[in-house]
PDB file of C-alpha atoms in Angstrom:
ATOM      1  CA  MET W   1      -2.056  -7.655  16.916  1.00 43.00           C
ATOM      2  CA  SER W   2      -5.311  -6.957  15.139  1.00 45.00           C
ATOM      3  CA  ALA W   3      -6.348  -9.484  12.509  1.00 47.00           C
ATOM      4  CA  ARG W   4     -10.044  -9.669  11.902  1.00 40.00           C
ATOM      5  CA  SER W   5     -11.794 -12.538  10.167  1.00 36.00           C
ATOM      6  CA  ASP W   6     -15.314 -11.538  11.190  1.00 35.00           C
ATOM      7  CA  GLY W   7     -17.871  -9.547   9.222  1.00 36.00           C
ATOM      8  CA  ASP W   8     -20.043 -10.388   6.263  1.00 36.00           C
ATOM      9  CA  GLY W   9     -17.240 -11.494   3.951  1.00 38.00           C
ATOM     10  CA  ASP W  10     -15.828 -14.919   3.352  1.00 45.00           C
ATOM     11  CA  GLY W  11     -14.196 -15.167   6.772  1.00 44.00           C
ATOM     12  CA  ARG W  12     -10.586 -15.321   5.606  1.00 63.00           C
ATOM     13  CA  ASP W  13      -8.189 -15.876   8.496  1.00 88.00           C
ATOM     14  CA  GLY W  14      -6.615 -12.470   9.008  1.00 95.00           C
ATOM     15  CA  ALA W  15      -3.971 -13.665  11.459  1.00 95.00           C
ATOM     16  CA  ALA W  16      -2.792 -16.367   9.077  1.00 97.00           C
ATOM     17  CA  LEU W  17      -2.710 -13.893   6.211  1.00 97.00           C
ATOM     18  CA  LEU W  18      -0.563 -11.464   8.181  1.00 98.00           C
ATOM     19  CA  ALA W  19       1.768 -14.271   9.228  1.00 97.00           C
ATOM     20  CA  ARG W  20       2.478 -14.930   5.538  1.00 98.00           C
ATOM     21  CA  LEU W  21       3.803 -11.377   5.203  1.00 98.00           C
ATOM     22  CA  HIS W  22       5.900 -11.189   8.357  1.00 98.00           C
ATOM     23  CA  GLY W  23       9.483 -10.218   7.618  1.00 98.00           C
ATOM     24  CA  ARG W  24       8.949 -10.452   3.900  1.00 98.00           C
ATOM     25  CA  LEU W  25       8.549  -8.388   0.747  1.00 99.00           C
ATOM     26  CA  VAL W  26       5.322  -7.096  -0.779  1.00 99.00           C
ATOM     27  CA  VAL W  27       5.668  -5.731  -4.312  1.00 99.00           C
ATOM     28  CA  SER W  28       3.481  -2.917  -5.584  1.00 98.00           C
ATOM     29  CA  CYS W  29       2.441  -3.653  -9.173  1.00 98.00           C
ATOM     30  CA  GLN W  30       1.054  -0.421 -10.576  1.00 98.00           C
ATOM     31  CA  ALA W  31       1.401   1.664 -13.713  1.00 96.00           C
ATOM     32  CA  TYR W  32       0.292   5.227 -14.245  1.00 92.00           C
ATOM     33  CA  PRO W  33      -2.492   6.171 -16.706  1.00 92.00           C
ATOM     34  CA  GLY W  34      -1.229   6.493 -20.245  1.00 95.00           C
ATOM     35  CA  GLU W  35       1.844   4.309 -19.731  1.00 96.00           C
ATOM     36  CA  PRO W  36       2.483   1.263 -21.941  1.00 96.00           C
ATOM     37  CA  LEU W  37       2.126  -1.116 -18.977  1.00 97.00           C
ATOM     38  CA  ARG W  38      -1.209   0.382 -17.888  1.00 97.00           C
ATOM     39  CA  ASP W  39      -3.222  -2.769 -18.544  1.00 97.00           C
ATOM     40  CA  PRO W  40      -4.794  -5.284 -16.123  1.00 98.00           C
ATOM     41  CA  ASP W  41      -3.318  -8.332 -17.831  1.00 98.00           C
ATOM     42  CA  THR W  42       0.128  -6.756 -17.816  1.00 98.00           C
ATOM     43  CA  MET W  43      -0.186  -6.123 -14.083  1.00 98.00           C
ATOM     44  CA  ARG W  44      -1.337  -9.717 -13.627  1.00 98.00           C
ATOM     45  CA  ARG W  45       1.805 -10.916 -15.388  1.00 98.00           C
ATOM     46  CA  MET W  46       3.923  -8.499 -13.361  1.00 98.00           C
ATOM     47  CA  ALA W  47       2.429  -9.892 -10.167  1.00 98.00           C
ATOM     48  CA  LEU W  48       3.177 -13.464 -11.178  1.00 98.00           C
ATOM     49  CA  ALA W  49       6.739 -12.481 -12.104  1.00 98.00           C
ATOM     50  CA  VAL W  50       7.507 -10.910  -8.726  1.00 98.00           C
ATOM     51  CA  LEU W  51       5.907 -13.834  -6.902  1.00 98.00           C
ATOM     52  CA  ASP W  52       8.260 -16.110  -8.843  1.00 98.00           C
ATOM     53  CA  GLY W  53      11.070 -13.938  -7.485  1.00 98.00           C
ATOM     54  CA  GLY W  54      10.040 -14.596  -3.910  1.00 98.00           C
ATOM     55  CA  ALA W  55       7.609 -11.792  -3.083  1.00 98.00           C
ATOM     56  CA  ALA W  56       5.168 -12.774  -0.342  1.00 98.00           C
ATOM     57  CA  GLY W  57       2.344 -10.522  -1.475  1.00 98.00           C
ATOM     58  CA  ILE W  58       1.141  -7.967  -3.993  1.00 98.00           C
ATOM     59  CA  ARG W  59      -0.147  -4.422  -3.681  1.00 99.00           C
ATOM     60  CA  ALA W  60      -2.190  -3.256  -6.670  1.00 98.00           C
ATOM     61  CA  GLN W  61      -4.676  -0.573  -7.610  1.00 98.00           C
ATOM     62  CA  GLY W  62      -7.801  -0.468  -9.707  1.00 98.00           C
ATOM     63  CA  LEU W  63     -10.697  -2.882  -9.748  1.00 98.00           C
ATOM     64  CA  ALA W  64      -9.820  -4.533 -13.066  1.00 98.00           C
ATOM     65  CA  ASP W  65      -6.213  -5.102 -11.987  1.00 98.00           C
ATOM     66  CA  LEU W  66      -7.311  -6.539  -8.658  1.00 98.00           C
ATOM     67  CA  ARG W  67      -9.753  -8.950 -10.281  1.00 98.00           C
ATOM     68  CA  ALA W  68      -7.123 -10.116 -12.769  1.00 98.00           C
ATOM     69  CA  ILE W  69      -4.482 -10.664 -10.090  1.00 98.00           C
ATOM     70  CA  ARG W  70      -6.929 -12.349  -7.724  1.00 98.00           C
ATOM     71  CA  ALA W  71      -7.941 -14.806 -10.430  1.00 98.00           C
ATOM     72  CA  ALA W  72      -4.292 -15.693 -11.030  1.00 98.00           C
ATOM     73  CA  THR W  73      -2.978 -16.174  -7.500  1.00 98.00           C
ATOM     74  CA  GLY W  74      -3.951 -16.830  -3.915  1.00 98.00           C
ATOM     75  CA  ALA W  75      -1.043 -14.750  -2.598  1.00 98.00           C
ATOM     76  CA  PRO W  76      -1.937 -11.999  -0.103  1.00 98.00           C
ATOM     77  CA  LEU W  77      -3.323  -9.069  -2.066  1.00 98.00           C
ATOM     78  CA  ILE W  78      -3.381  -5.494  -0.783  1.00 98.00           C
ATOM     79  CA  GLY W  79      -5.814  -3.527  -2.907  1.00 99.00           C
ATOM     80  CA  LEU W  80      -6.655   0.111  -3.408  1.00 99.00           C
ATOM     81  CA  TRP W  81      -8.501   2.316  -5.836  1.00 98.00           C
ATOM     82  CA  LYS W  82      -6.904   5.614  -6.835  1.00 98.00           C
ATOM     83  CA  ASP W  83      -9.592   8.090  -7.797  1.00 97.00           C
ATOM     84  CA  GLY W  84      -9.223  11.848  -8.181  1.00 95.00           C
ATOM     85  CA  ASP W  85      -6.611  14.386  -9.215  1.00 92.00           C
ATOM     86  CA  GLY W  86      -5.324  15.579  -5.862  1.00 91.00           C
ATOM     87  CA  GLY W  87      -5.679  15.354  -2.112  1.00 95.00           C
ATOM     88  CA  VAL W  88      -7.109  12.069  -0.876  1.00 98.00           C
ATOM     89  CA  VAL W  89      -7.072   9.687  -3.845  1.00 98.00           C
ATOM     90  CA  ILE W  90      -6.209   6.278  -2.324  1.00 98.00           C
ATOM     91  CA  THR W  91      -9.549   4.527  -1.754  1.00 98.00           C
ATOM     92  CA  PRO W  92     -11.080   7.894  -0.829  1.00 98.00           C
ATOM     93  CA  THR W  93     -14.572   6.823   0.292  1.00 98.00           C
ATOM     94  CA  ALA W  94     -16.400   3.929   1.916  1.00 98.00           C
ATOM     95  CA  ALA W  95     -17.930   3.080  -1.465  1.00 98.00           C
ATOM     96  CA  HIS W  96     -14.446   2.740  -2.950  1.00 98.00           C
ATOM     97  CA  ALA W  97     -13.394   0.559  -0.017  1.00 98.00           C
ATOM     98  CA  ARG W  98     -16.349  -1.801  -0.511  1.00 98.00           C
ATOM     99  CA  ALA W  99     -15.599  -2.099  -4.209  1.00 98.00           C
ATOM    100  CA  VAL W 100     -11.945  -2.950  -3.550  1.00 98.00           C
ATOM    101  CA  ALA W 101     -12.981  -5.652  -1.098  1.00 98.00           C
ATOM    102  CA  GLU W 102     -15.459  -7.074  -3.599  1.00 98.00           C
ATOM    103  CA  ALA W 103     -12.735  -7.150  -6.283  1.00 98.00           C
ATOM    104  CA  GLY W 104     -10.853  -9.728  -4.231  1.00 98.00           C
ATOM    105  CA  ALA W 105      -8.381  -7.797  -2.071  1.00 98.00           C
ATOM    106  CA  ASP W 106      -7.493  -9.451   1.231  1.00 98.00           C
ATOM    107  CA  VAL W 107      -6.393  -6.090   2.629  1.00 98.00           C
ATOM    108  CA  VAL W 108      -7.944  -2.770   1.624  1.00 98.00           C
ATOM    109  CA  ALA W 109      -5.529   0.177   1.690  1.00 99.00           C
ATOM    110  CA  VAL W 110      -7.150   3.479   2.642  1.00 98.00           C
ATOM    111  CA  ASP W 111      -5.722   7.002   2.842  1.00 98.00           C
ATOM    112  CA  ALA W 112      -5.883   7.630   6.591  1.00 98.00           C
ATOM    113  CA  THR W 113      -4.265  11.057   6.604  1.00 98.00           C
ATOM    114  CA  ASP W 114      -6.023  13.946   8.305  1.00 95.00           C
ATOM    115  CA  ARG W 115      -6.827  15.661   5.009  1.00 96.00           C
ATOM    116  CA  PRO W 116     -10.485  16.262   4.041  1.00 96.00           C
ATOM    117  CA  ARG W 117     -12.048  13.434   2.071  1.00 97.00           C
ATOM    118  CA  PRO W 118     -13.877  14.103  -1.214  1.00 96.00           C
ATOM    119  CA  ASP W 119     -17.276  13.100   0.200  1.00 96.00           C
ATOM    120  CA  GLY W 120     -16.742  15.048   3.422  1.00 96.00           C
ATOM    121  CA  ARG W 121     -17.083  11.912   5.547  1.00 96.00           C
ATOM    122  CA  ASP W 122     -14.779  10.437   8.149  1.00 96.00           C
ATOM    123  CA  VAL W 123     -12.218   7.732   7.340  1.00 97.00           C
ATOM    124  CA  ALA W 124     -13.833   5.604  10.071  1.00 96.00           C
ATOM    125  CA  GLU W 125     -16.686   4.914   7.641  1.00 97.00           C
ATOM    126  CA  SER W 126     -14.218   3.368   5.208  1.00 98.00           C
ATOM    127  CA  PHE W 127     -12.719   1.259   7.983  1.00 98.00           C
ATOM    128  CA  GLU W 128     -16.193   0.017   8.895  1.00 98.00           C
ATOM    129  CA  ALA W 129     -17.008  -0.807   5.266  1.00 98.00           C
ATOM    130  CA  VAL W 130     -13.897  -2.986   5.086  1.00 98.00           C
ATOM    131  CA  ARG W 131     -14.752  -4.707   8.358  1.00 97.00           C
ATOM    132  CA  ARG W 132     -18.239  -5.530   7.126  1.00 97.00           C
ATOM    133  CA  ALA W 133     -16.699  -7.115   4.037  1.00 97.00           C
ATOM    134  CA  GLY W 134     -14.555  -9.340   6.251  1.00 97.00           C
ATOM    135  CA  ARG W 135     -11.276  -7.872   5.014  1.00 98.00           C
ATOM    136  CA  LEU W 136      -8.349  -6.199   6.766  1.00 98.00           C
ATOM    137  CA  VAL W 137      -7.706  -2.443   6.730  1.00 98.00           C
ATOM    138  CA  MET W 138      -4.325  -0.959   5.854  1.00 98.00           C
ATOM    139  CA  ALA W 139      -4.105   2.702   6.851  1.00 98.00           C
ATOM    140  CA  ASP W 140      -1.771   4.686   4.600  1.00 98.00           C
ATOM    141  CA  VAL W 141      -0.424   7.591   6.665  1.00 98.00           C
ATOM    142  CA  SER W 142       2.065  10.418   6.361  1.00 97.00           C
ATOM    143  CA  THR W 143       2.854  11.251   9.996  1.00 97.00           C
ATOM    144  CA  TYR W 144       3.357   9.626  13.377  1.00 98.00           C
ATOM    145  CA  GLU W 145       0.188  11.233  14.746  1.00 98.00           C
ATOM    146  CA  GLU W 146      -1.897   9.913  11.841  1.00 98.00           C
ATOM    147  CA  GLY W 147      -0.516   6.435  12.474  1.00 98.00           C
ATOM    148  CA  LEU W 148      -1.507   6.565  16.136  1.00 98.00           C
ATOM    149  CA  ARG W 149      -5.016   7.722  15.259  1.00 98.00           C
ATOM    150  CA  ALA W 150      -5.405   5.013  12.641  1.00 98.00           C
ATOM    151  CA  ALA W 151      -4.361   2.328  15.120  1.00 98.00           C
ATOM    152  CA  ASP W 152      -6.818   3.684  17.678  1.00 98.00           C
ATOM    153  CA  ALA W 153      -9.543   3.658  15.000  1.00 97.00           C
ATOM    154  CA  GLY W 154      -9.020  -0.052  14.394  1.00 97.00           C
ATOM    155  CA  ALA W 155      -6.647  -0.302  11.440  1.00 98.00           C
ATOM    156  CA  ASP W 156      -5.148  -3.775  11.071  1.00 98.00           C
ATOM    157  CA  LEU W 157      -1.947  -2.509   9.465  1.00 98.00           C
ATOM    158  CA  ILE W 158      -0.267   0.885   9.227  1.00 98.00           C
ATOM    159  CA  GLY W 159       1.699   1.868   6.123  1.00 98.00           C
ATOM    160  CA  THR W 160       4.148   4.771   5.913  1.00 98.00           C
ATOM    161  CA  THR W 161       3.133   5.109   2.272  1.00 98.00           C
ATOM    162  CA  LEU W 162       2.325   8.814   2.250  1.00 97.00           C
ATOM    163  CA  SER W 163       5.201  10.256   4.251  1.00 97.00           C
ATOM    164  CA  GLY W 164       6.580  13.231   2.378  1.00 94.00           C
ATOM    165  CA  TYR W 165       3.656  13.500  -0.024  1.00 93.00           C
ATOM    166  CA  THR W 166       1.031  15.470   1.908  1.00 94.00           C
ATOM    167  CA  GLY W 167       2.794  18.570   3.159  1.00 88.00           C
ATOM    168  CA  ARG W 168       2.266  17.342   6.714  1.00 84.00           C
ATOM    169  CA  SER W 169       5.666  15.683   6.966  1.00 80.00           C
ATOM    170  CA  PRO W 170       9.007  16.753   5.517  1.00 76.00           C
ATOM    171  CA  ALA W 171      10.126  14.774   2.509  1.00 74.00           C
ATOM    172  CA  PRO W 172      13.237  12.905   3.705  1.00 70.00           C
ATOM    173  CA  GLY W 173      15.348  13.560   0.618  1.00 76.00           C
ATOM    174  CA  THR W 174      14.845  10.818  -1.909  1.00 77.00           C
ATOM    175  CA  GLY W 175      15.062   7.902   0.521  1.00 92.00           C
ATOM    176  CA  PRO W 176      12.511   6.161   2.723  1.00 96.00           C
ATOM    177  CA  ASP W 177      11.270   7.631   6.005  1.00 96.00           C
ATOM    178  CA  LEU W 178      12.739   4.919   8.207  1.00 97.00           C
ATOM    179  CA  GLY W 179      12.494   7.177  11.230  1.00 96.00           C
ATOM    180  CA  LEU W 180       8.714   7.139  10.931  1.00 97.00           C
ATOM    181  CA  VAL W 181       8.766   3.369  10.532  1.00 98.00           C
ATOM    182  CA  GLU W 182      10.795   3.005  13.715  1.00 98.00           C
ATOM    183  CA  ARG W 183       8.644   5.393  15.762  1.00 98.00           C
ATOM    184  CA  LEU W 184       5.365   3.811  14.736  1.00 98.00           C
ATOM    185  CA  ALA W 185       6.617   0.247  15.173  1.00 98.00           C
ATOM    186  CA  ALA W 186       7.587   1.101  18.747  1.00 98.00           C
ATOM    187  CA  ALA W 187       4.286   2.810  19.516  1.00 98.00           C
ATOM    188  CA  VAL W 188       1.479   0.698  18.034  1.00 98.00           C
ATOM    189  CA  ARG W 189       0.472  -2.929  18.472  1.00 97.00           C
ATOM    190  CA  VAL W 190      -0.507  -3.516  14.851  1.00 98.00           C
ATOM    191  CA  PRO W 191       1.951  -4.357  12.059  1.00 98.00           C
ATOM    192  CA  VAL W 192       3.716  -1.402  10.460  1.00 98.00           C
ATOM    193  CA  LEU W 193       4.581  -1.802   6.788  1.00 99.00           C
ATOM    194  CA  ALA W 194       7.468   0.276   5.482  1.00 98.00           C
ATOM    195  CA  GLU W 195       6.480   1.781   2.150  1.00 98.00           C
ATOM    196  CA  GLY W 196       7.605   4.745   0.123  1.00 97.00           C
ATOM    197  CA  ARG W 197      10.859   5.427  -1.751  1.00 96.00           C
ATOM    198  CA  ILE W 198      12.538   2.169  -0.758  1.00 97.00           C
ATOM    199  CA  GLY W 199      15.022   1.855  -3.574  1.00 96.00           C
ATOM    200  CA  THR W 200      17.549  -0.815  -2.617  1.00 97.00           C
ATOM    201  CA  PRO W 201      17.684  -4.198  -0.889  1.00 98.00           C
ATOM    202  CA  ALA W 202      19.806  -2.576   1.827  1.00 98.00           C
ATOM    203  CA  GLU W 203      17.065  -0.036   2.569  1.00 98.00           C
ATOM    204  CA  ALA W 204      14.478  -2.812   2.693  1.00 98.00           C
ATOM    205  CA  ALA W 205      16.601  -4.784   5.148  1.00 98.00           C
ATOM    206  CA  GLU W 206      17.135  -1.668   7.251  1.00 98.00           C
ATOM    207  CA  ALA W 207      13.376  -1.119   7.406  1.00 98.00           C
ATOM    208  CA  LEU W 208      12.953  -4.578   8.944  1.00 98.00           C
ATOM    209  CA  ALA W 209      15.780  -3.839  11.374  1.00 98.00           C
ATOM    210  CA  ARG W 210      13.937  -0.664  12.403  1.00 98.00           C
ATOM    211  CA  GLY W 211      10.831  -2.646  13.307  1.00 98.00           C
ATOM    212  CA  ALA W 212       8.825  -2.930  10.078  1.00 99.00           C
ATOM    213  CA  TYR W 213       6.583  -6.001   9.970  1.00 98.00           C
ATOM    214  CA  ALA W 214       7.013  -6.214   6.198  1.00 99.00           C
ATOM    215  CA  VAL W 215       8.336  -4.038   3.396  1.00 99.00           C
ATOM    216  CA  VAL W 216       6.478  -2.770   0.326  1.00 99.00           C
ATOM    217  CA  VAL W 217       8.559  -1.888  -2.744  1.00 98.00           C
ATOM    218  CA  GLY W 218       7.119  -0.625  -6.005  1.00 98.00           C
ATOM    219  CA  THR W 219       9.015   1.694  -8.345  1.00 97.00           C
ATOM    220  CA  ALA W 220      12.423   0.103  -7.752  1.00 97.00           C
ATOM    221  CA  ILE W 221      11.077  -3.239  -9.014  1.00 98.00           C
ATOM    222  CA  THR W 222       8.065  -2.674 -11.249  1.00 98.00           C
ATOM    223  CA  HIS W 223       8.433   0.721 -12.943  1.00 97.00           C
ATOM    224  CA  PRO W 224      10.864   0.398 -15.868  1.00 97.00           C
ATOM    225  CA  THR W 225      10.303   3.973 -17.053  1.00 95.00           C
ATOM    226  CA  THR W 226      11.695   5.378 -13.806  1.00 94.00           C
ATOM    227  CA  LEU W 227      14.515   2.844 -13.665  1.00 96.00           C
ATOM    228  CA  THR W 228      15.539   3.573 -17.241  1.00 97.00           C
ATOM    229  CA  ARG W 229      15.441   7.325 -16.613  1.00 96.00           C
ATOM    230  CA  ARG W 230      17.959   6.914 -13.771  1.00 93.00           C
ATOM    231  CA  PHE W 231      20.412   5.320 -16.177  1.00 96.00           C
ATOM    232  CA  THR W 232      19.842   7.794 -18.997  1.00 96.00           C
ATOM    233  CA  THR W 233      20.182  10.728 -16.595  1.00 95.00           C
ATOM    234  CA  ALA W 234      23.443   9.370 -15.242  1.00 94.00           C
ATOM    235  CA  LEU W 235      24.812   8.810 -18.751  1.00 96.00           C
ATOM    236  CA  GLY W 236      23.745  12.294 -19.740  1.00 91.00           C
ATOM    237  CA  ALA W 237      25.603  13.750 -16.785  1.00 77.00           C
ATOM    238  CA  THR W 238      28.836  12.050 -17.859  1.00 75.00           C
ATOM    239  CA  ARG W 239      28.577  13.701 -21.281  1.00 73.00           C
ATOM    240  CA  GLY W 240      28.664  17.117 -19.628  1.00 60.00           C
TER     241      GLY W 240
END
């Protein structure tokens, strides 16, 4: 299991950090631009609320959100920076990765798909930037092959975050891609985090049973607009 604590950062113990996540829930606290909850202090409060509920860690995006959450808690923090309108937007360059590390993330999530990056450079440069900052790298992938390449390139964690969203893997209906979780967990020596369309506690438990090291849930916990729409849609359907 890879768990670096070297580099030029503050030398946080990567192995101990990963141990805190093993078999547990990470909650993604994010809101889309223009939404009422799109505010760093709101995301800070959301993070504290889910930690009170038993979450082991937080995944969040945006430098202001990361700084606010880091100042409020010492819980493991997976950070990213979404930038751009399409293609690779999750921490798309080495400069983004450095900034996320500097904002206080313990783990920097990077799009590690095989799509072209906006600066034309290789994802390995982002991995190296995270290493130099003394943080761990989480590779967000969409396919089995991308996961294998990310592990070979030195990722500390692999996330199935992008399965079904890149055109390189079939969208598995509306549910999570637990098949990808199972295949990667059996093939790589680094932790595999199940993420993407996990909507129920039963699906989260099944992800662990399939070999996930930890489970990341976002929308089903922290996005009230989507949750409310499910109810209103169902009620609308009953009216005919």
